[in-house]
Amino acid sequence: MKNIIIASTSTIHGSGYLEYILDELKSFFKHTDDILFIPFARPGGISHDEYTKKANEAFSKIGKKARGIHEFENPIEALKNAKGIFTGGGNTFVLVTQLYKFNLIEPLKDVIQNGTPYLGTSAGSNICGLTINTTNDMPIVYPPSFKTLGLVPFNINPHYLDPEPNSKHMGETRETRIQEFHAFNSPPVVGLREGSWLQVKDESIVLKGSLSARIFEYNKSPYEVESNTELNTLK
Amino acid sequence: MKNIIIASTSTIHGSGYLEYILDELKSFFKHTDDILFIPFARPGGISHDEYTKKANEAFSKIGKKARGIHEFENPIEALKNAKGIFTGGGNTFVLVTQLYKFNLIEPLKDVIQNGTPYLGTSAGSNICGLTINTTNDMPIVYPPSFKTLGLVPFNINPHYLDPEPNSKHMGETRETRIQEFHAFNSPPVVGLREGSWLQVKDESIVLKGSLSARIFEYNKSPYEVESNTELNTLK
């Protein structure tokens, strides 16, 4: 029984950390006030302690307390005992490298598949897909593998960004990048705009938030799906 | 005796492929009309043949002919015999994976260090640095290593992009990404704006083009250097 929120971002423009989704999280984590926080993605290079403090500032608004997994002597036991887990954004390569270093990939997958509610934002969402081949992050460290949790049968592209028609920059658009991914890989990619999330309940995967998402399937033209669309047929 | 052009981009807005730098290339490749082209980065997933045709369309304007390294039975011999080499842009991860697959990293480094003129644009420039840890590309394939040619004692960030003050997108700015790189690595990073290039002649490394470049050193605030600045003290 999976119970997962895969969110494009932690923060939308003009709003505080997790603020846009706090009401949802209050109900999502209704069975526990203690959240195990995975701070490994270290946005801006901040420390695990600083990042945990930031998560706590948001969670305290809904009466929850986050404790960083780095505070536990045995992180695998911490995962097994957790009643709710949150992995924050930052750098996906750093996050994945740490998860492999502490042998946490399989235990994390196991507890989520067994029903522990899991919230990911940005990098924490990327790892819910098959691989990090469609992250937007800079590869600042070399992880032992790009394979991740595979909790959904496709890849995530968080912070999905439409091409800017007036841009004079010649770097690739997001759409071009994902199409290049499909020159070498066949899994679908879900481009999640900021403010959108996927609500995964067992085998159901539903797009939430007010925006549409952009879907990229191998050998097909990209297309939009509206909020509340069921995406469990994508594979 | 190194003789290298490390260009931010192949194409600037409103201009054809390599057009902004063709005059420079005419003199750079003055000792040969035959250019060995490395098409492995496959922009947009195009084939090696298509990409080589595109390079030829530009080189024909200055009386040069590009031949793709994929056309040679022995690519290492092709590198050794080349009188001029060009590696085009596209996806840096794809490029590096292919270079490792065909064992070309060391031979390519050797011939460039021995004086074969080398032009890189974008991904082809990224590999001139120590690693691809500061590429902007999507990691669509998993290379055996992020280490590259180390022809200059720092990393390159091509297509360097200033933060957009009015952006409502919450993805990291380029500056934030490079600062995250420095949370885990100490080499300097040269942010090369589109239209800029580094001219490397033996131990001299000079910024060319009309724009300034942004330099990121470990534990220092980023700063600008003007065109024609000598950068060989960066390390």
Short mmCIF file of C-alpha atoms in Angstrom, two decimals:
data_model
loop_
_atom_site.label_atom_id
_atom_site.label_comp_id
_atom_site.label_asym_id
_atom_site.label_seq_id
_atom_site.Cartn_x
_atom_site.Cartn_y
_atom_site.Cartn_z
CA MET A 1 0.00 0.00 0.00
CA LYS A 2 1.95 3.01 -1.24
CA ASN A 3 1.10 6.49 0.03
CA ILE A 4 3.31 9.09 -1.61
CA ILE A 5 3.31 12.76 -2.55
CA ILE A 6 5.74 13.55 -5.37
CA ALA A 7 5.88 17.35 -5.51
CA SER A 8 7.59 19.44 -8.17
CA THR A 9 8.91 21.98 -5.68
CA SER A 10 8.99 22.82 -1.97
CA THR A 11 8.28 26.46 -2.60
CA ILE A 12 6.24 28.41 -5.11
CA HIS A 13 7.01 32.00 -6.00
CA GLY A 14 5.94 34.51 -3.35
CA SER A 15 5.17 31.91 -0.70
CA GLY A 16 7.08 30.32 2.21
CA TYR A 17 8.75 26.92 2.41
CA LEU A 18 6.12 24.16 1.84
CA GLU A 19 3.40 26.76 2.44
CA TYR A 20 1.34 25.97 -0.68
CA ILE A 21 0.98 22.33 0.34
CA LEU A 22 0.78 22.51 4.17
CA ASP A 23 -2.97 21.83 4.34
CA GLU A 24 -2.48 18.74 2.21
CA LEU A 25 0.42 17.60 4.42
CA LYS A 26 -1.64 17.99 7.58
CA SER A 27 -4.00 15.33 6.30
CA PHE A 28 -1.28 13.29 4.57
CA PHE A 29 0.69 12.90 7.80
CA LYS A 30 -2.41 12.70 10.02
CA HIS A 31 -1.24 9.49 11.77
CA THR A 32 2.01 10.96 13.10
CA ASP A 33 3.47 14.19 14.42
CA ASP A 34 7.04 12.95 13.93
CA ILE A 35 8.53 13.17 10.46
CA LEU A 36 11.84 11.59 9.53
CA PHE A 37 13.59 14.18 7.35
CA ILE A 38 16.23 13.25 4.75
CA PRO A 39 18.31 16.44 4.34
CA PHE A 40 21.00 14.91 2.10
CA ALA A 41 20.30 17.08 -0.98
CA ARG A 42 21.69 20.15 0.88
CA PRO A 43 20.28 23.05 -1.20
CA GLY A 44 22.87 25.78 -1.61
CA GLY A 45 25.32 23.49 0.19
CA ILE A 46 23.75 24.14 3.63
CA SER A 47 24.42 21.66 6.42
CA HIS A 48 22.12 18.80 7.42
CA ASP A 49 21.35 20.61 10.68
CA GLU A 50 20.50 23.90 8.98
CA TYR A 51 18.27 22.13 6.48
CA THR A 52 16.47 20.18 9.21
CA LYS A 53 15.83 23.45 11.03
CA LYS A 54 14.27 24.88 7.88
CA ALA A 55 11.99 21.85 7.48
CA ASN A 56 10.96 22.18 11.13
CA GLU A 57 9.99 25.81 10.72
CA ALA A 58 7.42 24.72 8.13
CA PHE A 59 6.23 21.56 9.87
CA SER A 60 5.76 23.34 13.19
CA LYS A 61 2.93 25.31 11.54
CA ILE A 62 0.90 22.10 11.33
CA GLY A 63 2.02 20.74 14.71
CA LYS A 64 4.63 18.33 13.34
CA LYS A 65 8.28 17.86 14.21
CA ALA A 66 10.98 16.83 11.72
CA ARG A 67 14.09 14.97 12.86
CA GLY A 68 17.02 14.60 10.46
CA ILE A 69 18.09 11.08 9.54
CA HIS A 70 21.70 12.19 10.09
CA GLU A 71 20.91 12.46 13.83
CA PHE A 72 20.32 8.71 14.10
CA GLU A 73 23.09 6.25 14.80
CA ASN A 74 21.40 3.64 12.62
CA PRO A 75 19.68 5.29 9.65
CA ILE A 76 18.22 2.00 8.37
CA GLU A 77 16.49 1.46 11.72
CA ALA A 78 15.33 5.08 11.59
CA LEU A 79 13.65 4.38 8.24
CA LYS A 80 12.02 1.22 9.55
CA ASN A 81 10.66 2.99 12.62
CA ALA A 82 9.48 6.12 10.82
CA LYS A 83 5.76 6.86 10.63
CA GLY A 84 6.28 9.52 7.95
CA ILE A 85 9.25 10.48 5.75
CA PHE A 86 10.14 13.69 3.90
CA THR A 87 13.05 14.10 1.48
CA GLY A 88 13.68 17.74 0.63
CA GLY A 89 15.10 19.25 -2.56
CA GLY A 90 18.58 20.48 -3.34
CA ASN A 91 21.08 18.65 -5.48
CA THR A 92 19.87 15.26 -6.72
CA PHE A 93 23.41 13.96 -7.32
CA VAL A 94 24.42 14.74 -3.75
CA LEU A 95 21.23 13.15 -2.40
CA VAL A 96 21.65 9.95 -4.41
CA THR A 97 25.34 9.66 -3.55
CA GLN A 98 24.52 9.83 0.17
CA LEU A 99 21.66 7.33 -0.12
CA TYR A 100 24.01 4.84 -1.79
CA LYS A 101 26.82 5.58 0.66
CA PHE A 102 24.64 4.61 3.62
CA ASN A 103 22.96 1.71 1.73
CA LEU A 104 19.58 3.38 2.09
CA ILE A 105 18.13 2.89 -1.40
CA GLU A 106 16.58 -0.53 -0.77
CA PRO A 107 15.42 0.10 2.84
CA LEU A 108 13.80 3.39 1.79
CA LYS A 109 12.04 1.69 -1.12
CA ASP A 110 10.87 -1.13 1.15
CA VAL A 111 9.32 1.05 3.84
CA ILE A 112 7.53 3.21 1.24
CA GLN A 113 6.20 0.14 -0.54
CA ASN A 114 4.99 -1.13 2.81
CA GLY A 115 2.95 2.01 3.39
CA THR A 116 5.03 4.60 5.26
CA PRO A 117 3.76 7.97 3.97
CA TYR A 118 6.52 9.61 1.91
CA LEU A 119 6.74 13.21 0.76
CA GLY A 120 9.32 14.24 -1.81
CA THR A 121 9.94 17.70 -3.20
CA SER A 122 12.19 18.38 -6.17
CA ALA A 123 15.29 16.13 -5.70
CA GLY A 124 13.24 14.13 -3.18
CA SER A 125 10.70 13.59 -5.95
CA ASN A 126 13.24 12.80 -8.64
CA ILE A 127 14.34 9.73 -6.70
CA CYS A 128 10.78 8.33 -6.79
CA GLY A 129 11.22 7.72 -10.52
CA LEU A 130 13.22 4.98 -12.21
CA THR A 131 16.42 7.01 -12.52
CA ILE A 132 17.78 10.53 -12.09
CA ASN A 133 18.41 10.74 -15.85
CA THR A 134 15.87 13.60 -16.03
CA THR A 135 16.97 15.76 -13.12
CA ASN A 136 17.70 19.42 -13.83
CA ASP A 137 20.54 19.55 -11.34
CA MET A 138 24.21 20.14 -11.92
CA PRO A 139 26.21 16.90 -11.55
CA ILE A 140 28.48 18.29 -8.83
CA VAL A 141 29.35 14.84 -7.44
CA TYR A 142 29.56 11.41 -9.14
CA PRO A 143 27.05 8.94 -7.70
CA PRO A 144 27.64 5.16 -7.92
CA SER A 145 24.51 4.82 -10.05
CA PHE A 146 21.69 6.93 -11.54
CA LYS A 147 19.11 4.26 -10.57
CA THR A 148 16.64 5.28 -7.90
CA LEU A 149 13.54 4.02 -6.11
CA GLY A 150 11.26 3.21 -9.04
CA LEU A 151 8.13 3.83 -6.97
CA VAL A 152 6.41 4.97 -10.15
CA PRO A 153 7.07 3.33 -13.55
CA PHE A 154 8.40 6.48 -15.18
CA ASN A 155 10.80 9.36 -14.63
CA ILE A 156 10.06 12.72 -13.03
CA ASN A 157 11.15 16.10 -14.32
CA PRO A 158 10.45 18.50 -11.45
CA HIS A 159 10.31 22.30 -11.85
CA TYR A 160 9.11 21.67 -15.40
CA LEU A 161 9.62 24.84 -17.41
CA ASP A 162 8.00 25.81 -20.70
CA PRO A 163 10.24 27.25 -23.44
CA GLU A 164 10.45 31.04 -23.30
CA PRO A 165 9.52 32.26 -26.78
CA ASN A 166 11.54 35.48 -26.44
CA SER A 167 14.69 33.94 -25.00
CA LYS A 168 17.93 34.69 -26.82
CA HIS A 169 19.80 32.04 -24.84
CA MET A 170 20.94 29.12 -27.00
CA GLY A 171 21.06 26.48 -24.26
CA GLU A 172 18.59 23.62 -24.74
CA THR A 173 14.97 24.05 -23.64
CA ARG A 174 13.60 21.57 -21.10
CA GLU A 175 11.57 19.92 -23.85
CA THR A 176 14.68 19.43 -26.02
CA ARG A 177 16.54 17.91 -23.08
CA ILE A 178 13.78 15.39 -22.41
CA GLN A 179 13.60 14.55 -26.10
CA GLU A 180 17.36 13.88 -26.01
CA PHE A 181 16.69 11.54 -23.06
CA HIS A 182 14.36 9.61 -25.36
CA ALA A 183 17.08 9.20 -27.97
CA PHE A 184 18.73 6.84 -25.45
CA ASN A 185 15.95 5.67 -23.08
CA SER A 186 12.33 4.60 -23.45
CA PRO A 187 10.53 5.25 -20.09
CA PRO A 188 7.95 8.04 -20.01
CA VAL A 189 8.80 11.34 -18.30
CA VAL A 190 6.31 13.43 -16.33
CA GLY A 191 7.14 17.14 -16.47
CA LEU A 192 5.69 18.52 -13.20
CA ARG A 193 5.27 22.29 -13.09
CA GLU A 194 5.91 24.14 -9.82
CA GLY A 195 2.80 23.83 -7.64
CA SER A 196 1.85 20.40 -9.05
CA TRP A 197 2.28 17.05 -7.36
CA LEU A 198 1.51 13.39 -7.94
CA GLN A 199 -0.60 11.69 -5.31
CA VAL A 200 0.28 7.99 -5.28
CA LYS A 201 -2.06 5.66 -3.41
CA ASP A 202 -1.25 2.04 -3.99
CA GLU A 203 -1.58 1.62 -7.77
CA SER A 204 -3.26 4.97 -8.38
CA ILE A 205 -1.16 7.95 -9.51
CA VAL A 206 -3.14 11.20 -9.79
CA LEU A 207 -1.94 14.66 -10.84
CA LYS A 208 -2.81 17.30 -8.22
CA GLY A 209 -2.56 21.09 -7.96
CA SER A 210 -4.11 23.59 -10.33
CA LEU A 211 -1.75 23.21 -13.31
CA SER A 212 -1.54 20.70 -16.12
CA ALA A 213 1.55 18.48 -16.49
CA ARG A 214 3.48 17.71 -19.66
CA ILE A 215 3.94 14.06 -20.55
CA PHE A 216 6.77 12.77 -22.72
CA GLU A 217 6.44 9.26 -24.08
CA TYR A 218 8.98 7.51 -26.27
CA ASN A 219 8.23 8.03 -29.97
CA LYS A 220 5.19 10.23 -29.27
CA SER A 221 4.65 13.97 -29.36
CA PRO A 222 4.60 15.51 -25.86
CA TYR A 223 1.12 16.24 -24.54
CA GLU A 224 -0.63 17.94 -21.61
CA VAL A 225 -2.72 16.24 -18.94
CA GLU A 226 -5.07 18.17 -16.68
CA SER A 227 -5.17 18.14 -12.90
CA ASN A 228 -6.90 15.07 -11.41
CA THR A 229 -5.89 12.87 -14.34
CA GLU A 230 -5.07 9.27 -13.40
CA LEU A 231 -1.58 8.44 -14.70
CA ASN A 232 -1.25 4.79 -13.73
CA THR A 233 -1.41 3.66 -17.35
CA LEU A 234 1.90 5.38 -18.15
CA LYS A 235 4.76 2.90 -18.44
CA MET B 1 52.45 23.39 -27.21
CA LYS B 2 48.69 23.58 -26.76
CA ASN B 3 46.54 25.45 -29.27
CA ILE B 4 42.89 25.36 -28.22
CA ILE B 5 39.68 27.34 -28.59
CA ILE B 6 37.20 26.64 -25.79
CA ALA B 7 33.96 28.29 -26.91
CA SER B 8 30.83 28.73 -24.84
CA THR B 9 28.51 27.95 -27.74
CA SER B 10 28.49 27.03 -31.43
CA THR B 11 25.74 29.50 -32.21
CA ILE B 12 24.74 32.91 -30.95
CA HIS B 13 21.18 34.19 -31.20
CA GLY B 14 20.18 35.31 -34.69
CA SER B 15 23.27 33.90 -36.40
CA GLY B 16 24.14 30.62 -38.19
CA TYR B 17 26.06 27.62 -36.89
CA LEU B 18 29.63 28.71 -35.93
CA GLU B 19 29.06 31.94 -37.89
CA TYR B 20 30.20 34.33 -35.14
CA ILE B 21 33.59 32.62 -34.92
CA LEU B 22 34.28 31.59 -38.54
CA ASP B 23 36.87 34.31 -39.19
CA GLU B 24 38.73 33.22 -36.09
CA LEU B 25 38.56 29.57 -37.20
CA LYS B 26 39.94 30.38 -40.63
CA SER B 27 43.14 31.56 -39.02
CA PHE B 28 43.05 28.95 -36.21
CA PHE B 29 42.93 26.07 -38.68
CA LYS B 30 45.17 27.77 -41.25
CA HIS B 31 47.52 24.79 -41.60
CA THR B 32 44.86 22.33 -42.68
CA ASP B 33 41.66 22.15 -44.69
CA ASP B 34 40.67 18.81 -43.14
CA ILE B 35 39.04 18.84 -39.73
CA LEU B 36 38.41 15.71 -37.71
CA PHE B 37 34.94 16.16 -36.23
CA ILE B 38 33.79 14.45 -33.03
CA PRO B 39 29.97 14.31 -33.31
CA PHE B 40 29.37 12.16 -30.22
CA ALA B 41 27.37 14.76 -28.25
CA ARG B 42 24.45 14.39 -30.74
CA PRO B 43 22.41 17.58 -30.07
CA GLY B 44 18.70 16.81 -30.11
CA GLY B 45 19.64 13.14 -30.54
CA ILE B 46 20.59 13.58 -34.23
CA SER B 47 22.82 10.95 -35.85
CA HIS B 48 26.60 11.22 -36.23
CA ASP B 49 26.14 11.58 -40.00
CA GLU B 50 23.56 14.35 -39.70
CA TYR B 51 25.71 16.21 -37.23
CA THR B 52 28.81 15.90 -39.42
CA LYS B 53 26.81 17.30 -42.34
CA LYS B 54 25.85 20.30 -40.21
CA ALA B 55 29.48 20.93 -39.25
CA ASN B 56 30.45 20.69 -42.93
CA GLU B 57 27.90 23.30 -43.95
CA ALA B 58 29.68 25.78 -41.68
CA PHE B 59 33.25 24.74 -42.46
CA SER B 60 32.65 24.83 -46.22
CA LYS B 61 32.23 28.62 -45.89
CA ILE B 62 35.91 28.91 -45.01
CA GLY B 63 37.08 26.23 -47.46
CA LYS B 64 37.41 23.44 -44.87
CA LYS B 65 36.01 19.92 -44.82
CA ALA B 66 34.97 18.06 -41.66
CA ARG B 67 35.07 14.27 -41.48
CA GLY B 68 33.35 12.48 -38.61
CA ILE B 69 35.51 10.32 -36.35
CA HIS B 70 32.77 7.65 -36.56
CA GLU B 71 33.68 7.17 -40.24
CA PHE B 72 37.14 5.86 -39.34
CA GLU B 73 37.82 2.22 -38.63
CA ASN B 74 40.45 3.19 -36.07
CA PRO B 75 39.44 6.35 -34.21
CA ILE B 76 42.68 6.49 -32.20
CA GLU B 77 44.69 6.54 -35.44
CA ALA B 78 42.31 9.18 -36.77
CA LEU B 79 43.13 11.38 -33.75
CA LYS B 80 46.87 10.84 -34.21
CA ASN B 81 46.72 11.73 -37.91
CA ALA B 82 44.42 14.74 -37.52
CA LYS B 83 45.76 18.22 -38.29
CA GLY B 84 42.76 19.88 -36.63
CA ILE B 85 39.98 18.62 -34.35
CA PHE B 86 36.52 19.96 -33.54
CA THR B 87 34.16 18.56 -30.90
CA GLY B 88 30.65 19.97 -31.21
CA GLY B 89 28.04 20.56 -28.53
CA GLY B 90 25.02 18.52 -27.55
CA ASN B 91 24.81 16.34 -24.49
CA THR B 92 28.00 16.22 -22.42
CA PHE B 93 27.07 12.90 -20.75
CA VAL B 94 26.57 11.23 -24.13
CA LEU B 95 29.84 12.69 -25.44
CA VAL B 96 31.88 11.56 -22.43
CA THR B 97 30.30 8.09 -22.42
CA GLN B 98 31.31 7.59 -26.07
CA LEU B 99 34.84 8.91 -25.50
CA TYR B 100 35.31 6.40 -22.67
CA LYS B 101 33.69 3.58 -24.66
CA PHE B 102 36.22 3.97 -27.48
CA ASN B 103 39.13 4.67 -25.08
CA LEU B 104 39.64 8.09 -26.61
CA ILE B 105 40.15 10.25 -23.51
CA GLU B 106 43.90 9.75 -23.23
CA PRO B 107 44.68 9.79 -26.98
CA LEU B 108 42.64 12.97 -27.43
CA LYS B 109 44.42 14.62 -24.51
CA ASP B 110 47.81 13.54 -25.89
CA VAL B 111 47.35 14.93 -29.40
CA ILE B 112 46.02 18.24 -28.07
CA GLN B 113 48.94 18.55 -25.64
CA ASN B 114 51.27 17.84 -28.54
CA GLY B 115 49.87 20.76 -30.51
CA THR B 116 46.99 19.58 -32.72
CA PRO B 117 44.63 22.59 -32.90
CA TYR B 118 41.42 21.76 -31.04
CA LEU B 119 38.12 23.61 -31.15
CA GLY B 120 35.41 22.80 -28.62
CA THR B 121 31.96 24.33 -28.38
CA SER B 122 29.62 23.78 -25.42
CA ALA B 123 29.92 20.04 -24.54
CA GLY B 124 33.14 19.97 -26.58
CA SER B 125 34.41 22.76 -24.31
CA ASN B 126 33.18 21.22 -21.10
CA ILE B 127 35.51 18.25 -21.63
CA CYS B 128 38.54 20.59 -21.75
CA GLY B 129 38.09 21.21 -18.02
CA LEU B 130 38.97 18.87 -15.17
CA THR B 131 35.52 17.26 -14.96
CA ILE B 132 31.98 17.60 -16.29
CA ASN B 133 30.76 18.45 -12.78
CA THR B 134 29.73 21.90 -14.04
CA THR B 135 27.91 20.99 -17.25
CA ASN B 136 24.36 22.31 -17.69
CA ASP B 137 23.22 19.18 -19.49
CA MET B 138 20.67 16.62 -18.44
CA PRO B 139 22.33 13.37 -17.31
CA ILE B 140 20.51 11.21 -19.88
CA VAL B 141 23.15 8.46 -19.81
CA TYR B 142 25.54 7.30 -17.04
CA PRO B 143 29.19 7.76 -18.01
CA PRO B 144 31.94 5.62 -16.44
CA SER B 145 33.48 8.79 -14.96
CA PHE B 146 32.96 12.55 -14.84
CA LYS B 147 36.73 13.14 -15.31
CA THR B 148 37.72 14.75 -18.58
CA LEU B 149 40.75 16.13 -20.41
CA GLY B 150 42.07 18.63 -17.86
CA LEU B 151 43.64 20.79 -20.58
CA VAL B 152 43.01 23.81 -18.35
CA PRO B 153 43.35 23.65 -14.55
CA PHE B 154 39.72 24.54 -13.85
CA ASN B 155 36.18 23.68 -14.88
CA ILE B 156 34.12 25.28 -17.63
CA ASN B 157 30.50 26.36 -17.36
CA PRO B 158 29.43 27.06 -20.95
CA HIS B 159 26.31 29.04 -21.90
CA TYR B 160 26.77 30.93 -18.63
CA LEU B 161 23.52 32.64 -17.76
CA ASP B 162 22.95 35.53 -15.35
CA PRO B 163 20.04 35.26 -12.91
CA GLU B 164 16.83 36.75 -14.27
CA PRO B 165 15.65 39.26 -11.65
CA ASN B 166 11.99 38.93 -12.69
CA SER B 167 11.84 35.16 -12.90
CA LYS B 168 9.16 33.43 -10.86
CA HIS B 169 10.73 30.02 -11.43
CA MET B 170 12.13 28.49 -8.24
CA GLY B 171 14.79 26.26 -9.86
CA GLU B 172 18.36 27.16 -8.88
CA THR B 173 20.14 29.97 -10.74
CA ARG B 174 23.38 29.09 -12.49
CA GLU B 175 25.29 30.94 -9.78
CA THR B 176 23.63 28.89 -7.03
CA ARG B 177 24.45 25.68 -8.88
CA ILE B 178 28.12 26.58 -9.16
CA GLN B 179 28.21 27.60 -5.51
CA GLU B 180 26.78 24.16 -4.66
CA PHE B 181 29.62 22.66 -6.73
CA HIS B 182 32.03 24.48 -4.39
CA ALA B 183 30.40 22.91 -1.34
CA PHE B 184 31.96 19.64 -2.55
CA ASN B 185 34.85 20.61 -4.86
CA SER B 186 37.60 23.22 -4.85
CA PRO B 187 38.67 23.86 -8.51
CA PRO B 188 37.76 27.24 -10.01
CA VAL B 189 34.91 27.47 -12.54
CA VAL B 190 34.90 29.81 -15.52
CA GLY B 191 31.37 30.85 -16.50
CA LEU B 192 31.62 31.58 -20.25
CA ARG B 193 28.77 33.61 -21.70
CA GLU B 194 27.53 32.81 -25.23
CA GLY B 195 29.85 34.50 -27.72
CA SER B 196 32.91 34.21 -25.43
CA TRP B 197 35.77 31.76 -25.79
CA LEU B 198 39.08 30.92 -24.16
CA GLN B 199 42.12 31.01 -26.40
CA VAL B 200 44.69 28.59 -25.03
CA LYS B 201 48.22 28.82 -26.42
CA ASP B 202 50.68 26.71 -24.51
CA GLU B 203 50.48 28.07 -20.94
CA SER B 204 48.48 31.18 -21.82
CA ILE B 205 44.69 31.19 -21.39
CA VAL B 206 43.02 34.39 -22.61
CA LEU B 207 39.33 35.32 -22.58
CA LYS B 208 38.13 36.37 -26.05
CA GLY B 209 34.90 37.78 -27.50
CA SER B 210 33.21 41.00 -26.47
CA LEU B 211 31.70 39.89 -23.15
CA SER B 212 33.12 39.50 -19.66
CA ALA B 213 33.25 36.09 -17.98
CA ARG B 214 32.24 35.20 -14.43
CA ILE B 215 34.82 33.47 -12.29
CA PHE B 216 33.96 31.28 -9.32
CA GLU B 217 36.77 30.40 -6.95
CA TYR B 218 36.45 28.27 -3.85
CA ASN B 219 35.72 30.37 -0.77
CA LYS B 220 35.66 33.64 -2.72
CA SER B 221 32.83 35.80 -4.00
CA PRO B 222 32.27 35.36 -7.77
CA TYR B 223 33.76 38.14 -9.89
CA GLU B 224 33.86 39.36 -13.49
CA VAL B 225 36.90 39.43 -15.76
CA GLU B 226 36.99 41.47 -18.95
CA SER B 227 37.80 40.25 -22.44
CA ASN B 228 41.53 39.78 -23.13
CA THR B 229 42.24 38.94 -19.49
CA GLU B 230 44.95 36.31 -18.98
CA LEU B 231 43.51 33.49 -16.86
CA ASN B 232 46.54 31.23 -16.45
CA THR B 233 46.85 32.07 -12.75
CA LEU B 234 43.52 30.39 -11.96
CA LYS B 235 43.99 27.02 -10.35
#
